[in-house]
Short mmCIF file of C-alpha atoms in Angstrom, two decimals:
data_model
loop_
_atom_site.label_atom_id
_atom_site.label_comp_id
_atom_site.label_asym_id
_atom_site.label_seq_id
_atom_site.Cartn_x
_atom_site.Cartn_y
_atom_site.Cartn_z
CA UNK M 1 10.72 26.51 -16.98
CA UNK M 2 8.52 25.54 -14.11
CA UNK M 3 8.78 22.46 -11.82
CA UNK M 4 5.43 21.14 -9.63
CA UNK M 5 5.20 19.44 -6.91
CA UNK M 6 3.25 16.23 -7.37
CA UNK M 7 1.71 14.54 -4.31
CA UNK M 8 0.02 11.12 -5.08
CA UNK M 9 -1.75 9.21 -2.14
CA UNK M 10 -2.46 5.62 -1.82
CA UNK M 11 -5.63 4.77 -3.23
CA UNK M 12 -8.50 2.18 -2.81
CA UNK M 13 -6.74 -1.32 -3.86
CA UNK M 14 -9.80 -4.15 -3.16
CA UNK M 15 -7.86 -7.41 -2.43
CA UNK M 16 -4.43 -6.28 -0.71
CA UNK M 17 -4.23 -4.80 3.01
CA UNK M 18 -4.80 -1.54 1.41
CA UNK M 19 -8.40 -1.95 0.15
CA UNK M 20 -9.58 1.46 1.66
CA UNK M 21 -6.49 3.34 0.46
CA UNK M 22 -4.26 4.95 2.69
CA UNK M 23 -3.92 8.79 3.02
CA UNK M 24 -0.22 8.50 4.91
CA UNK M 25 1.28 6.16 2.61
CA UNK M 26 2.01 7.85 -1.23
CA UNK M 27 4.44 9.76 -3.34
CA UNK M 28 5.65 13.64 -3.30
CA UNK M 29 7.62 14.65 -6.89
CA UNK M 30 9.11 17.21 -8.12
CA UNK M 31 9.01 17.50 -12.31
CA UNK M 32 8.20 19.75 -15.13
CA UNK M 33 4.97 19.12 -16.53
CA UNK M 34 3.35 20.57 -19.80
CA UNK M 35 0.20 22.69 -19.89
CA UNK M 36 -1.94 19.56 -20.34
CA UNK M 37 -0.49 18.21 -17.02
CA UNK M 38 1.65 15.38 -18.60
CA UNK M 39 5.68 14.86 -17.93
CA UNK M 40 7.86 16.96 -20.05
CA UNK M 41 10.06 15.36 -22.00
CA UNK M 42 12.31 18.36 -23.13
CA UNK M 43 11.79 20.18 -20.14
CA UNK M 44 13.17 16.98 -18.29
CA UNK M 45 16.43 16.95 -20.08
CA UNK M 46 17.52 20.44 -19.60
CA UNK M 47 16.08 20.23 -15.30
CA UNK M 48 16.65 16.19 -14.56
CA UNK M 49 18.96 17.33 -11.64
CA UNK M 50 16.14 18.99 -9.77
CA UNK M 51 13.32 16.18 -10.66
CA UNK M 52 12.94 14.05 -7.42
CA UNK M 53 10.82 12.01 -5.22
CA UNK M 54 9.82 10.99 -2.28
CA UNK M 55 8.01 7.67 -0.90
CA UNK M 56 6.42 7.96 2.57
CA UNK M 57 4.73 5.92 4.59
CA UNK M 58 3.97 5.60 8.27
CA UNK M 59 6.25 2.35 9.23
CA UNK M 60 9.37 3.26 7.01
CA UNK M 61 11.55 6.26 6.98
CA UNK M 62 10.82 8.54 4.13
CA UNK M 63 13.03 7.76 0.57
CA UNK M 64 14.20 9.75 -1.36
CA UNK M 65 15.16 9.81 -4.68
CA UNK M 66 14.73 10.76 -8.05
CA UNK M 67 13.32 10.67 -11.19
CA UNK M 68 14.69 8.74 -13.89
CA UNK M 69 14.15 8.36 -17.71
CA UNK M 70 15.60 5.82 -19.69
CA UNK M 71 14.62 5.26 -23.71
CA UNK M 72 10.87 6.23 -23.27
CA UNK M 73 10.28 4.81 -19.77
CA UNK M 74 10.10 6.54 -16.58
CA UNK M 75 10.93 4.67 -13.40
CA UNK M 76 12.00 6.12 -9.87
CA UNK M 77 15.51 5.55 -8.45
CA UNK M 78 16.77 5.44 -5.08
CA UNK M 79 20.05 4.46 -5.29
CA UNK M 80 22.44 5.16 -8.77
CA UNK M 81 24.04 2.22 -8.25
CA UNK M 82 21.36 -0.42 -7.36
CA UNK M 83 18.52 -0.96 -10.51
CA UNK M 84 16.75 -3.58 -7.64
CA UNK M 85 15.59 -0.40 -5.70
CA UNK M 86 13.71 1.04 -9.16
CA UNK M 87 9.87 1.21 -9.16
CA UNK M 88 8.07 1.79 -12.23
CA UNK M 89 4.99 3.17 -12.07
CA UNK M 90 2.51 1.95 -14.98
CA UNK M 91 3.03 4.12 -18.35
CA UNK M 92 3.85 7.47 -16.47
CA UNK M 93 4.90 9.26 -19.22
CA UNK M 94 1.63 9.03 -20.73
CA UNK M 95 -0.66 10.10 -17.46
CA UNK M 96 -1.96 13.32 -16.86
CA UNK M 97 -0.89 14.46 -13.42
CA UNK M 98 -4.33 16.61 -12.64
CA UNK M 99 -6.30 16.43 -9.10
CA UNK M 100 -8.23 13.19 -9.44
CA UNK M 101 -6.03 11.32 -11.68
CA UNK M 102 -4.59 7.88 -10.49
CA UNK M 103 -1.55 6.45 -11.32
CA UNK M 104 -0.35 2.95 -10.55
CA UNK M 105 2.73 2.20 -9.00
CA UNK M 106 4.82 -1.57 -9.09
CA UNK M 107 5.57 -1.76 -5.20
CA UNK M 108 8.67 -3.81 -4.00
CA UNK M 109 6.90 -6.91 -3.95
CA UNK M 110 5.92 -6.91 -7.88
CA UNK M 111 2.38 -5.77 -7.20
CA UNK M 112 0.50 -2.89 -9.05
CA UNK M 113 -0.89 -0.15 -6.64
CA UNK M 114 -3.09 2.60 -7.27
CA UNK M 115 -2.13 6.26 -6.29
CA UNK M 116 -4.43 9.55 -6.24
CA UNK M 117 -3.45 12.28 -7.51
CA UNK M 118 -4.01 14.85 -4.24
CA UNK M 119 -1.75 18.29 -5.23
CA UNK M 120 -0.40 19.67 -8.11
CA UNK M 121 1.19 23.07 -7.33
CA UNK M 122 4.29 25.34 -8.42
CA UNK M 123 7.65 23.60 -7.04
CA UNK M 124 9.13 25.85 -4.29
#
């Protein structure tokens, strides 16, 4: 069983700060991911351990955490015991993590941001 490496970069968001996107600001995980490019749910159960991620951006330290699944939705989680520090990105069990794909992510504020899809490679 494989894990990739997943790095997602802010996007173009018209209407917040962000409107151009931002290259430094985005998302680095770690997960298994079937042959179509979409989250694996079996693989997940047996490698959930080794499924992380990572938020960066250039005015906050990097955090990391990992990558949760609860019932059919998939949310990150920084802190095991604090469910106020979970983002949930839009549907991701359902998007195809290719080059060129976006995927929105619920920021800290409530607000729905887009993310790019940048690197999909083997995880090291």
């Amino acid at each position: 069983m494989t894990l990739s490496r997943i790095v997602m970069r802010l996007a173009r968001n018209p209407g917040t700060e962000f409107s151009g996107g931002d290259d430094h600001r985005g998302y680095a995980l770690t997960a298994p991911l079937t042959d179509d490019g979409h989250l694996d749910d079996a693989a997940y159960a047996k490698t959930k351990d080794a499924c992380t991620v990572r938020r960066f951006a250039p005015d906050e330290d990097p955090m990391d955490g990992r990558l949760m699944k609860r019932g059919q939705r998939w949310f990150f989680d920084y802190d095991d015991g604090d469910v106020a520090d979970d983002e949930q990105p839009f549907r991701l069990g359902e998007h195809r993590f290719a080059v060129g794909e976006y995927v929105s992510v619920t920021d800290e504020d409530g607000r729905p941001l887009t993310y790019k899809v940048v690197e999909v490679q083997p995880a090291a």
